[in-house]
Amino acid sequence: MNEDAPFDLAIVGGGFAGLAAARAAALRGLRVAVLEAKSEIGVRLHTTGIFVREAADAYDIPLALSRRVTRVRLYGPSRQTLDLEGPGYYFLTTDTAAVLRWLAEEAMRAGAHLRTRCRLESAVREGSLWRLRAGGEAITARYLLGADGARSPTSKMLGLTPNRRFIAGVEREYPEPGLLDPDYLHCVLDSRTAPGYIAWAAVSPIGAQVGLAVSDGRRPKIDAFTREAEMIFRLDPQRARERRAGLIPCGGVVKRWSLPGAMLVGDAAGMVSPLTGGGIHPALSLGRRAGQAIADHLRAGAVLPEKTVAAALPNYGLKLLMRRALDTAPPNWLFDLALSTAPMAVLARKVFFHNTAASPVADPSPAGVLALEQDERATTLP
Ligand SMILES: Cc1cc2nc3c(=O)[nH]c(=O)nc-3n(C[C@H](O)[C@H](O)[C@H](O)COP(=O)(O)OP(=O)(O)OC[C@H]3O[C@@H](n4cnc5c(N)ncnc54)[C@H](O)[C@@H]3O)c2cc1C
């Protein structure tokens, strides 16, 4: 990169939010640099990579990189089940590394410059320009977008508000799905296994994924659950491969996520559903909105981009309350009781399938809860 030619926009982080922002801004004529710390896009994943329908529809995720799943099987502490589906609704399990590489190619096709092994080391504002040091190089840019995840270094360097509350998730991948029913997202509601969240299993285009997440202050204990899943679904423990693990911000949008000439987006700003931990849809949609708004501001003098993004933010109010309730890890007898009652079936349908007129097929799951992500404004429950 030529340090003498300033970029219009420097984006820190080549994840969902950064790549969506890069493509949108480059398409609107900005000279964009994406600075990614990893050696390649899509390595060392820390996400299950399940897309809710809205994200899948909006981004035209290639069929070859995804699998459509239309049902959710919810397992209680005693492993009783409740099957749910919503007419027309679906989730996509994905070959997540390939989806991220595809998003990167789309951003580059739009004209964005992508640099890997390019960790942001410092950011200083001088006049109207940001002077950045990343991957050992000097880079200048008019606007700085921090899309660098839950522990955002950009946020720290700019003195913005950090995420303080997290859900911790860990997952194993298997190359073969065994007996796992591919038509369902399998979600386990059990405070012993996954206190404060859920455990899950799903078939993806590249095998099976089994994982769990726990609320703040707890450690995810994956071994007992994978042993159970391996036994029930005949997954081969010898062939368990990549481990995906990470933190999901669950305290809602941070207080201060912008300053003149810079903002945070995606996980960096806490733009993640506090209840479900679903963050791909907000990362893509708000990332794109940020890219568009920065371009409109820099090229056409439109309103400050952070105002445009603020107007598009979901209202996480009720979900934050529900997160506090889940953080207490309700006793298992309560889950058992709830799963056998009609109101729980109604609630679970709303959580997993939103406003679609979902119906129980026969009986909550990790991916199912992620459905809350979509259209947060329209749905009453989240
Ligand atoms: C175990 C787990 C499972 C999940 N499953 C789902 C799911 O199924 N569906 C869903 O919707 N959400 C899920 N989430 C949440 C979802 O993954 C995140 O909300 C989403 O990835 C956020 O995207 P992002 O682009 O904001 O951040 P990230 O995906 O974290 O991307 C940030 C990027 O910034 C880079 N970076 C960091 N620091 C620097 C630096 N100093 N310089 C340069 N680059 C840097 C990182 O390498 C990374 O590539 C899950 C999260 C976890 C932890």
Tab-separated table of C-alpha atoms and ligand atoms in Angstrom:
chain	number	residue	atom	x	y	z
A	1	MET	CA	0.000	0.000	0.000
A	2	ASN	CA	1.240	3.433	-0.820
A	3	GLU	CA	1.460	5.500	2.326
A	4	ASP	CA	1.389	8.730	0.306
A	5	ALA	CA	-2.039	8.092	-1.218
A	6	PRO	CA	-4.693	8.353	1.488
A	7	PHE	CA	-7.597	5.933	1.423
A	8	ASP	CA	-11.071	7.373	1.797
A	9	LEU	CA	-11.937	4.603	4.206
A	10	ALA	CA	-9.809	2.209	6.254
A	11	ILE	CA	-11.719	-0.731	7.710
A	12	VAL	CA	-10.143	-2.716	10.521
A	13	GLY	CA	-11.313	-6.343	10.340
A	14	GLY	CA	-12.202	-8.597	7.415
A	15	GLY	CA	-15.163	-10.356	9.032
A	16	PHE	CA	-18.841	-10.085	8.129
A	17	ALA	CA	-19.212	-6.422	9.110
A	18	GLY	CA	-15.942	-5.217	7.581
A	19	LEU	CA	-16.403	-7.019	4.278
A	20	ALA	CA	-20.024	-5.883	3.873
A	21	ALA	CA	-18.959	-2.284	4.581
A	22	ALA	CA	-16.016	-2.527	2.174
A	23	ARG	CA	-18.117	-3.735	-0.727
A	24	ALA	CA	-20.831	-1.112	-0.205
A	25	ALA	CA	-18.359	1.781	0.140
A	26	ALA	CA	-16.258	0.657	-2.834
A	27	LEU	CA	-19.356	0.308	-5.008
A	28	ARG	CA	-20.187	3.937	-4.145
A	29	GLY	CA	-16.797	5.044	-5.349
A	30	LEU	CA	-14.639	5.172	-2.240
A	31	ARG	CA	-11.037	4.048	-2.180
A	32	VAL	CA	-11.242	1.424	0.546
A	33	ALA	CA	-8.628	-0.581	2.462
A	34	VAL	CA	-9.566	-3.590	4.599
A	35	LEU	CA	-6.898	-4.413	7.180
A	36	GLU	CA	-7.182	-7.965	8.501
A	37	ALA	CA	-4.872	-9.382	11.163
A	38	LYS	CA	-5.223	-13.034	10.122
A	39	SER	CA	-3.057	-14.669	7.479
A	40	GLU	CA	-6.114	-15.426	5.331
A	41	ILE	CA	-9.805	-14.634	5.308
A	42	GLY	CA	-11.842	-17.490	6.784
A	43	VAL	CA	-9.169	-19.135	8.938
A	44	ARG	CA	-9.536	-19.705	12.697
A	45	LEU	CA	-13.286	-19.287	12.657
A	46	HIS	CA	-15.123	-18.362	15.809
A	47	THR	CA	-18.685	-18.712	14.655
A	48	THR	CA	-21.144	-21.476	13.870
A	49	GLY	CA	-22.000	-19.479	10.786
A	50	ILE	CA	-25.752	-20.006	10.709
A	51	PHE	CA	-27.614	-17.372	8.736
A	52	VAL	CA	-31.195	-16.388	9.477
A	53	ARG	CA	-33.376	-16.152	6.409
A	54	GLU	CA	-33.264	-12.345	6.227
A	55	ALA	CA	-29.467	-12.357	6.037
A	56	ALA	CA	-29.512	-15.170	3.504
A	57	ASP	CA	-32.053	-13.366	1.315
A	58	ALA	CA	-30.303	-10.022	1.495
A	59	TYR	CA	-26.878	-11.392	0.583
A	60	ASP	CA	-27.677	-14.073	-1.992
A	61	ILE	CA	-25.405	-16.567	-0.304
A	62	PRO	CA	-24.405	-19.078	-3.008
A	63	LEU	CA	-26.279	-22.350	-2.768
A	64	ALA	CA	-23.049	-24.312	-3.080
A	65	LEU	CA	-21.777	-22.806	0.190
A	66	SER	CA	-24.888	-23.366	2.266
A	67	ARG	CA	-27.597	-25.833	3.328
A	68	ARG	CA	-31.161	-24.847	3.937
A	69	VAL	CA	-32.724	-26.059	7.197
A	70	THR	CA	-36.395	-25.434	7.829
A	71	ARG	CA	-37.041	-26.988	11.235
A	72	VAL	CA	-35.877	-26.711	14.802
A	73	ARG	CA	-35.815	-29.611	17.268
A	74	LEU	CA	-35.751	-28.367	20.824
A	75	TYR	CA	-34.473	-30.780	23.518
A	76	GLY	CA	-35.253	-30.309	27.211
A	77	PRO	CA	-33.074	-31.313	30.170
A	78	SER	CA	-34.635	-34.786	30.111
A	79	ARG	CA	-34.092	-34.778	26.334
A	80	GLN	CA	-37.793	-34.679	25.566
A	81	THR	CA	-38.245	-32.899	22.247
A	82	LEU	CA	-40.414	-30.224	20.669
A	83	ASP	CA	-40.242	-29.855	16.886
A	84	LEU	CA	-40.974	-26.470	15.305
A	85	GLU	CA	-41.234	-25.047	11.834
A	86	GLY	CA	-42.387	-21.772	10.261
A	87	PRO	CA	-43.967	-21.700	6.834
A	88	GLY	CA	-41.493	-20.276	4.347
A	89	TYR	CA	-38.878	-19.690	7.036
A	90	TYR	CA	-35.439	-21.234	6.906
A	91	PHE	CA	-31.911	-21.002	8.235
A	92	LEU	CA	-28.718	-21.586	6.303
A	93	THR	CA	-25.938	-23.642	7.745
A	94	THR	CA	-22.808	-22.701	5.861
A	95	ASP	CA	-19.322	-23.577	4.789
A	96	THR	CA	-18.467	-20.449	6.767
A	97	ALA	CA	-14.831	-20.125	5.686
A	98	ALA	CA	-15.934	-20.281	2.045
A	99	VAL	CA	-18.715	-17.731	2.641
A	100	LEU	CA	-16.205	-15.290	4.170
A	101	ARG	CA	-13.830	-15.817	1.229
A	102	TRP	CA	-16.735	-15.177	-1.129
A	103	LEU	CA	-17.644	-11.960	0.709
A	104	ALA	CA	-13.968	-10.914	0.434
A	105	GLU	CA	-13.956	-11.617	-3.308
A	106	GLU	CA	-17.145	-9.566	-3.707
A	107	ALA	CA	-15.563	-6.663	-1.824
A	108	MET	CA	-12.424	-6.846	-3.961
A	109	ARG	CA	-14.480	-7.110	-7.157
A	110	ALA	CA	-16.143	-3.862	-6.098
A	111	GLY	CA	-12.662	-2.341	-5.876
A	112	ALA	CA	-11.735	-2.657	-2.185
A	113	HIS	CA	-8.084	-3.369	-1.321
A	114	LEU	CA	-7.713	-6.253	1.098
A	115	ARG	CA	-4.608	-6.733	3.198
A	116	THR	CA	-4.163	-9.832	5.348
A	117	ARG	CA	-1.467	-10.207	8.058
A	118	CYS	CA	-2.201	-6.550	8.626
A	119	ARG	CA	-2.957	-6.048	12.320
A	120	LEU	CA	-3.843	-2.512	13.363
A	121	GLU	CA	-1.137	-1.322	15.744
A	122	SER	CA	-1.961	2.363	16.207
A	123	ALA	CA	-4.383	5.026	15.040
A	124	VAL	CA	-3.792	8.762	15.414
A	125	ARG	CA	-5.931	11.582	14.051
A	126	GLU	CA	-3.969	14.415	12.429
A	127	GLY	CA	-6.132	17.174	11.014
A	128	SER	CA	-8.667	15.546	8.699
A	129	LEU	CA	-6.702	12.298	8.292
A	130	TRP	CA	-6.157	9.125	10.284
A	131	ARG	CA	-2.541	7.995	10.422
A	132	LEU	CA	-2.538	4.263	10.979
A	133	ARG	CA	0.178	1.728	11.568
A	134	ALA	CA	-0.888	-1.768	10.498
A	135	GLY	CA	1.137	-4.852	9.599
A	136	GLY	CA	4.302	-2.762	9.893
A	137	GLU	CA	3.093	-0.238	7.294
A	138	ALA	CA	1.889	3.360	7.476
A	139	ILE	CA	-1.561	3.979	6.028
A	140	THR	CA	-3.613	7.163	5.918
A	141	ALA	CA	-7.361	7.413	5.574
A	142	ARG	CA	-10.118	10.000	5.796
A	143	TYR	CA	-12.507	7.774	7.743
A	144	LEU	CA	-11.830	4.834	10.079
A	145	LEU	CA	-14.283	1.972	10.612
A	146	GLY	CA	-13.563	-0.499	13.406
A	147	ALA	CA	-15.104	-3.855	12.486
A	148	ASP	CA	-12.647	-5.861	14.526
A	149	GLY	CA	-14.860	-7.989	16.694
A	150	ALA	CA	-15.891	-8.440	20.304
A	151	ARG	CA	-12.589	-7.270	21.868
A	152	SER	CA	-12.106	-4.509	19.285
A	153	PRO	CA	-8.564	-3.065	19.431
A	154	THR	CA	-9.859	-0.083	17.424
A	155	SER	CA	-12.323	0.697	20.180
A	156	LYS	CA	-9.491	0.671	22.746
A	157	MET	CA	-7.198	2.844	20.594
A	158	LEU	CA	-9.948	5.422	20.025
A	159	GLY	CA	-11.114	5.447	23.661
A	160	LEU	CA	-14.629	4.273	22.768
A	161	THR	CA	-16.772	2.108	25.055
A	162	PRO	CA	-15.693	-1.549	25.176
A	163	ASN	CA	-18.062	-4.525	25.341
A	164	ARG	CA	-18.268	-5.633	28.951
A	165	ARG	CA	-20.665	-8.583	28.943
A	166	PHE	CA	-20.194	-11.736	26.910
A	167	ILE	CA	-21.535	-15.164	26.128
A	168	ALA	CA	-18.681	-17.663	25.658
A	169	GLY	CA	-19.113	-20.274	22.904
A	170	VAL	CA	-17.153	-23.316	21.800
A	171	GLU	CA	-17.838	-25.804	19.051
A	172	ARG	CA	-16.389	-28.889	17.331
A	173	GLU	CA	-16.657	-29.825	13.686
A	174	TYR	CA	-17.026	-33.342	12.346
A	175	PRO	CA	-16.497	-34.256	8.680
A	176	GLU	CA	-19.495	-36.647	8.586
A	177	PRO	CA	-22.997	-35.935	9.973
A	178	GLY	CA	-23.546	-39.468	11.329
A	179	LEU	CA	-27.196	-39.952	12.294
A	180	LEU	CA	-27.855	-36.234	12.903
A	181	ASP	CA	-31.108	-35.369	11.154
A	182	PRO	CA	-30.085	-32.756	8.538
A	183	ASP	CA	-33.556	-31.233	8.326
A	184	TYR	CA	-33.343	-29.802	11.852
A	185	LEU	CA	-31.307	-27.406	13.898
A	186	HIS	CA	-30.946	-29.379	17.121
A	187	CYS	CA	-31.028	-27.113	20.177
A	188	VAL	CA	-30.679	-28.151	23.807
A	189	LEU	CA	-32.116	-26.136	26.667
A	190	ASP	CA	-30.387	-27.431	29.798
A	191	SER	CA	-28.822	-25.347	32.588
A	192	ARG	CA	-26.343	-28.130	33.467
A	193	THR	CA	-25.017	-28.416	29.921
A	194	ALA	CA	-25.210	-24.807	28.793
A	195	PRO	CA	-26.074	-22.484	31.707
A	196	GLY	CA	-27.454	-19.218	30.399
A	197	TYR	CA	-27.623	-20.220	26.743
A	198	ILE	CA	-28.081	-23.393	24.698
A	199	ALA	CA	-26.182	-26.302	23.248
A	200	TRP	CA	-26.607	-27.213	19.579
A	201	ALA	CA	-25.878	-29.606	16.752
A	202	ALA	CA	-26.445	-29.049	13.032
A	203	VAL	CA	-25.498	-30.498	9.680
A	204	SER	CA	-23.570	-28.062	7.482
A	205	PRO	CA	-22.415	-28.388	3.847
A	206	ILE	CA	-19.090	-29.718	5.163
A	207	GLY	CA	-20.176	-32.059	7.958
A	208	ALA	CA	-21.613	-31.528	11.415
A	209	GLN	CA	-21.137	-28.881	14.079
A	210	VAL	CA	-21.715	-29.512	17.791
A	211	GLY	CA	-21.271	-26.791	20.369
A	212	LEU	CA	-22.541	-24.850	23.310
A	213	ALA	CA	-22.329	-21.425	24.858
A	214	VAL	CA	-22.663	-20.177	28.427
A	215	SER	CA	-23.459	-16.836	29.979
A	216	ASP	CA	-21.013	-14.378	31.513
A	217	GLY	CA	-18.559	-15.610	34.127
A	218	ARG	CA	-19.050	-19.318	33.319
A	219	ARG	CA	-16.723	-21.642	31.409
A	220	PRO	CA	-18.144	-23.630	28.502
A	221	LYS	CA	-17.610	-27.336	29.187
A	222	ILE	CA	-17.814	-28.881	25.763
A	223	ASP	CA	-16.471	-32.398	26.421
A	224	ALA	CA	-19.477	-33.909	28.174
A	225	PHE	CA	-21.861	-32.556	25.567
A	226	THR	CA	-19.819	-33.670	22.553
A	227	ARG	CA	-19.509	-37.143	24.140
A	228	GLU	CA	-23.299	-37.282	24.420
A	229	ALA	CA	-23.800	-36.038	20.857
A	230	GLU	CA	-21.148	-38.424	19.498
A	231	MET	CA	-22.926	-41.334	21.138
A	232	ILE	CA	-26.474	-40.418	20.169
A	233	PHE	CA	-25.705	-39.277	16.629
A	234	ARG	CA	-22.842	-41.678	15.930
A	235	LEU	CA	-20.333	-38.914	15.272
A	236	ASP	CA	-16.759	-40.174	15.065
A	237	PRO	CA	-14.739	-38.642	17.971
A	238	GLN	CA	-11.493	-39.623	16.229
A	239	ARG	CA	-12.392	-37.396	13.325
A	240	ALA	CA	-13.494	-34.344	15.319
A	241	ARG	CA	-11.534	-31.499	13.769
A	242	GLU	CA	-11.410	-27.757	13.989
A	243	ARG	CA	-12.507	-26.180	17.248
A	244	ARG	CA	-14.356	-22.883	16.918
A	245	ALA	CA	-14.475	-20.725	20.043
A	246	GLY	CA	-15.096	-17.127	20.915
A	247	LEU	CA	-16.906	-14.453	22.851
A	248	ILE	CA	-20.230	-12.966	21.862
A	249	PRO	CA	-21.044	-9.486	23.224
A	250	CYS	CA	-24.392	-9.611	24.980
A	251	GLY	CA	-24.689	-6.241	26.728
A	252	GLY	CA	-26.333	-4.460	23.784
A	253	VAL	CA	-24.915	-1.611	21.719
A	254	VAL	CA	-22.062	0.099	23.588
A	255	LYS	CA	-22.591	3.641	24.820
A	256	ARG	CA	-19.996	5.439	22.727
A	257	TRP	CA	-19.299	3.777	19.369
A	258	SER	CA	-18.347	6.774	17.228
A	259	LEU	CA	-16.331	9.963	17.213
A	260	PRO	CA	-15.705	12.472	14.434
A	261	GLY	CA	-14.271	10.577	11.464
A	262	ALA	CA	-14.577	7.101	12.962
A	263	MET	CA	-17.074	4.532	14.148
A	264	LEU	CA	-17.413	0.924	15.229
A	265	VAL	CA	-19.753	-1.617	13.681
A	266	GLY	CA	-20.732	-5.258	14.257
A	267	ASP	CA	-19.477	-7.078	17.362
A	268	ALA	CA	-17.009	-4.238	18.024
A	269	ALA	CA	-19.967	-2.003	18.882
A	270	GLY	CA	-22.061	-4.692	20.604
A	271	MET	CA	-24.455	-4.801	17.646
A	272	VAL	CA	-25.477	-8.369	18.422
A	273	SER	CA	-28.689	-9.790	19.771
A	274	PRO	CA	-28.155	-9.931	23.553
A	275	LEU	CA	-30.579	-12.806	23.884
A	276	THR	CA	-29.571	-15.121	21.082
A	277	GLY	CA	-26.015	-14.027	20.329
A	278	GLY	CA	-26.907	-13.950	16.629
A	279	GLY	CA	-24.555	-11.383	15.133
A	280	ILE	CA	-24.071	-12.229	11.468
A	281	HIS	CA	-27.196	-10.507	10.250
A	282	PRO	CA	-26.569	-7.236	12.157
A	283	ALA	CA	-22.897	-7.348	11.126
A	284	LEU	CA	-23.816	-7.662	7.457
A	285	SER	CA	-26.739	-5.255	7.413
A	286	LEU	CA	-25.230	-2.543	9.636
A	287	GLY	CA	-21.806	-3.026	8.018
A	288	ARG	CA	-23.334	-2.398	4.624
A	289	ARG	CA	-25.309	0.574	5.954
A	290	ALA	CA	-22.094	2.013	7.441
A	291	GLY	CA	-20.242	1.608	4.119
A	292	GLN	CA	-23.041	3.322	2.202
A	293	ALA	CA	-23.399	6.143	4.728
A	294	ILE	CA	-19.645	6.842	4.876
A	295	ALA	CA	-19.531	7.030	1.073
A	296	ASP	CA	-22.556	9.322	0.913
A	297	HIS	CA	-21.038	11.570	3.545
A	298	LEU	CA	-17.537	11.750	2.067
A	299	ARG	CA	-18.621	12.055	-1.563
A	300	ALA	CA	-21.865	13.995	-1.368
A	301	GLY	CA	-21.785	15.742	2.005
A	302	ALA	CA	-24.700	13.702	3.345
A	303	VAL	CA	-25.428	13.586	7.082
A	304	LEU	CA	-22.814	12.190	9.440
A	305	PRO	CA	-22.607	8.439	8.782
A	306	GLU	CA	-22.934	7.535	12.447
A	307	LYS	CA	-26.363	9.210	12.449
A	308	THR	CA	-27.491	7.027	9.547
A	309	VAL	CA	-26.272	3.885	11.293
A	310	ALA	CA	-27.841	4.952	14.612
A	311	ALA	CA	-31.200	5.263	12.844
A	312	ALA	CA	-30.902	1.663	11.609
A	313	LEU	CA	-29.992	0.134	14.976
A	314	PRO	CA	-32.321	-2.525	16.332
A	315	ASN	CA	-34.023	-1.969	19.648
A	316	TYR	CA	-32.597	-4.633	21.953
A	317	GLY	CA	-34.601	-3.541	25.040
A	318	LEU	CA	-36.723	-6.630	25.615
A	319	LYS	CA	-33.941	-8.981	24.594
A	320	LEU	CA	-31.649	-7.410	27.196
A	321	LEU	CA	-34.262	-8.158	29.852
A	322	MET	CA	-34.614	-11.727	28.616
A	323	ARG	CA	-30.806	-12.099	28.639
A	324	ARG	CA	-30.727	-11.103	32.340
A	325	ALA	CA	-33.345	-13.771	33.042
A	326	LEU	CA	-31.364	-16.430	31.148
A	327	ASP	CA	-28.094	-15.424	32.857
A	328	THR	CA	-29.504	-16.810	36.078
A	329	ALA	CA	-29.491	-20.278	34.439
A	330	PRO	CA	-33.052	-21.202	35.376
A	331	PRO	CA	-33.465	-24.567	37.125
A	332	ASN	CA	-33.920	-27.531	34.826
A	333	TRP	CA	-37.279	-28.525	36.288
A	334	LEU	CA	-38.547	-25.197	34.989
A	335	PHE	CA	-37.347	-25.997	31.457
A	336	ASP	CA	-38.887	-29.467	31.651
A	337	LEU	CA	-42.157	-27.999	32.785
A	338	ALA	CA	-42.081	-25.209	30.229
A	339	LEU	CA	-41.368	-27.556	27.337
A	340	SER	CA	-44.472	-29.541	28.010
A	341	THR	CA	-46.794	-26.525	28.038
A	342	ALA	CA	-48.567	-24.830	25.165
A	343	PRO	CA	-47.366	-21.288	26.051
A	344	MET	CA	-43.739	-22.477	25.801
A	345	ALA	CA	-44.394	-23.872	22.340
A	346	VAL	CA	-45.854	-20.514	21.330
A	347	LEU	CA	-42.879	-18.632	22.825
A	348	ALA	CA	-40.361	-20.976	21.193
A	349	ARG	CA	-42.046	-20.537	17.828
A	350	LYS	CA	-41.870	-16.763	18.174
A	351	VAL	CA	-38.220	-16.909	19.163
A	352	PHE	CA	-37.194	-19.216	16.345
A	353	PHE	CA	-39.481	-18.148	13.563
A	354	HIS	CA	-40.529	-14.616	14.484
A	355	ASN	CA	-43.652	-13.449	12.873
A	356	THR	CA	-44.126	-16.356	10.517
A	357	ALA	CA	-47.120	-18.424	11.484
A	358	ALA	CA	-44.911	-21.214	12.743
A	359	SER	CA	-46.436	-24.465	13.815
A	360	PRO	CA	-45.209	-27.207	16.106
A	361	VAL	CA	-44.321	-30.327	14.157
A	362	ALA	CA	-44.133	-32.642	17.104
A	363	ASP	CA	-41.797	-29.886	20.312
A	364	PRO	CA	-35.575	-24.635	22.132
A	365	SER	CA	-31.645	-24.975	19.871
A	366	PRO	CA	-28.559	-22.850	19.212
A	367	ALA	CA	-29.357	-21.862	15.759
A	368	GLY	CA	-33.037	-21.524	16.303
A	369	VAL	CA	-32.621	-18.811	18.810
A	370	LEU	CA	-30.541	-16.962	16.275
A	371	ALA	CA	-33.665	-16.272	14.320
A	372	LEU	CA	-34.400	-13.510	16.750
A	373	GLU	CA	-31.738	-11.632	14.897
A	374	GLN	CA	-33.922	-10.774	12.007
A	375	ASP	CA	-36.162	-7.781	11.811
A	376	GLU	CA	-35.771	-6.936	15.441
A	377	ARG	CA	-38.053	-3.961	15.111
A	378	ALA	CA	-40.994	-5.785	13.670
A	379	THR	CA	-41.165	-8.730	15.979
A	380	THR	CA	-42.882	-8.358	19.294
A	381	LEU	CA	-41.080	-10.957	21.347
A	382	PRO	CA	-37.460	-9.920	20.901
B	1	LIG	C1	-19.027	-19.813	19.075
B	1	LIG	C2	-19.837	-18.757	18.342
B	1	LIG	C3	-20.872	-19.156	17.498
B	1	LIG	C4	-21.628	-18.182	16.826
B	1	LIG	N1	-22.615	-18.601	15.965
B	1	LIG	C5	-23.349	-17.682	15.301
B	1	LIG	C6	-24.331	-18.104	14.346
B	1	LIG	O1	-24.482	-19.279	14.078
B	1	LIG	N2	-25.073	-17.141	13.731
B	1	LIG	C7	-24.925	-15.801	13.998
B	1	LIG	O2	-25.650	-14.992	13.433
B	1	LIG	N3	-23.968	-15.375	14.870
B	1	LIG	C8	-23.168	-16.278	15.505
B	1	LIG	N4	-22.177	-15.867	16.346
B	1	LIG	C9	-21.884	-14.404	16.430
B	1	LIG	C10	-21.192	-13.972	15.134
B	1	LIG	O3	-20.164	-14.862	14.804
B	1	LIG	C11	-20.607	-12.569	15.277
B	1	LIG	O4	-21.641	-11.708	15.742
B	1	LIG	C12	-20.072	-12.076	13.927
B	1	LIG	O5	-19.008	-12.883	13.503
B	1	LIG	C13	-19.639	-10.609	14.041
B	1	LIG	O6	-19.001	-10.207	12.869
B	1	LIG	P1	-17.962	-9.008	12.893
B	1	LIG	O7	-17.521	-8.814	11.484
B	1	LIG	O8	-18.524	-7.861	13.651
B	1	LIG	O9	-16.721	-9.526	13.778
B	1	LIG	P2	-15.760	-10.756	13.561
B	1	LIG	O10	-16.432	-11.819	12.810
B	1	LIG	O11	-15.213	-11.077	14.928
B	1	LIG	O12	-14.573	-10.189	12.650
B	1	LIG	C14	-13.601	-9.332	13.184
B	1	LIG	C15	-12.343	-9.429	12.342
B	1	LIG	O13	-11.412	-8.435	12.807
B	1	LIG	C16	-10.115	-9.001	12.805
B	1	LIG	N5	-9.274	-8.237	13.740
B	1	LIG	C17	-9.319	-8.214	15.094
B	1	LIG	N6	-8.378	-7.375	15.594
B	1	LIG	C18	-7.735	-6.834	14.529
B	1	LIG	C19	-6.672	-5.879	14.375
B	1	LIG	N7	-6.029	-5.301	15.453
B	1	LIG	N8	-6.265	-5.566	13.119
B	1	LIG	C20	-6.847	-6.113	12.024
B	1	LIG	N9	-7.864	-7.028	12.115
B	1	LIG	C21	-8.301	-7.373	13.344
B	1	LIG	C22	-10.350	-10.453	13.227
B	1	LIG	O14	-9.254	-11.274	12.833
B	1	LIG	C23	-11.640	-10.783	12.480
B	1	LIG	O15	-11.404	-11.297	11.201
B	1	LIG	C24	-21.367	-16.795	17.011
B	1	LIG	C25	-20.301	-16.390	17.844
B	1	LIG	C26	-19.541	-17.373	18.504
B	1	LIG	C27	-18.383	-16.922	19.406
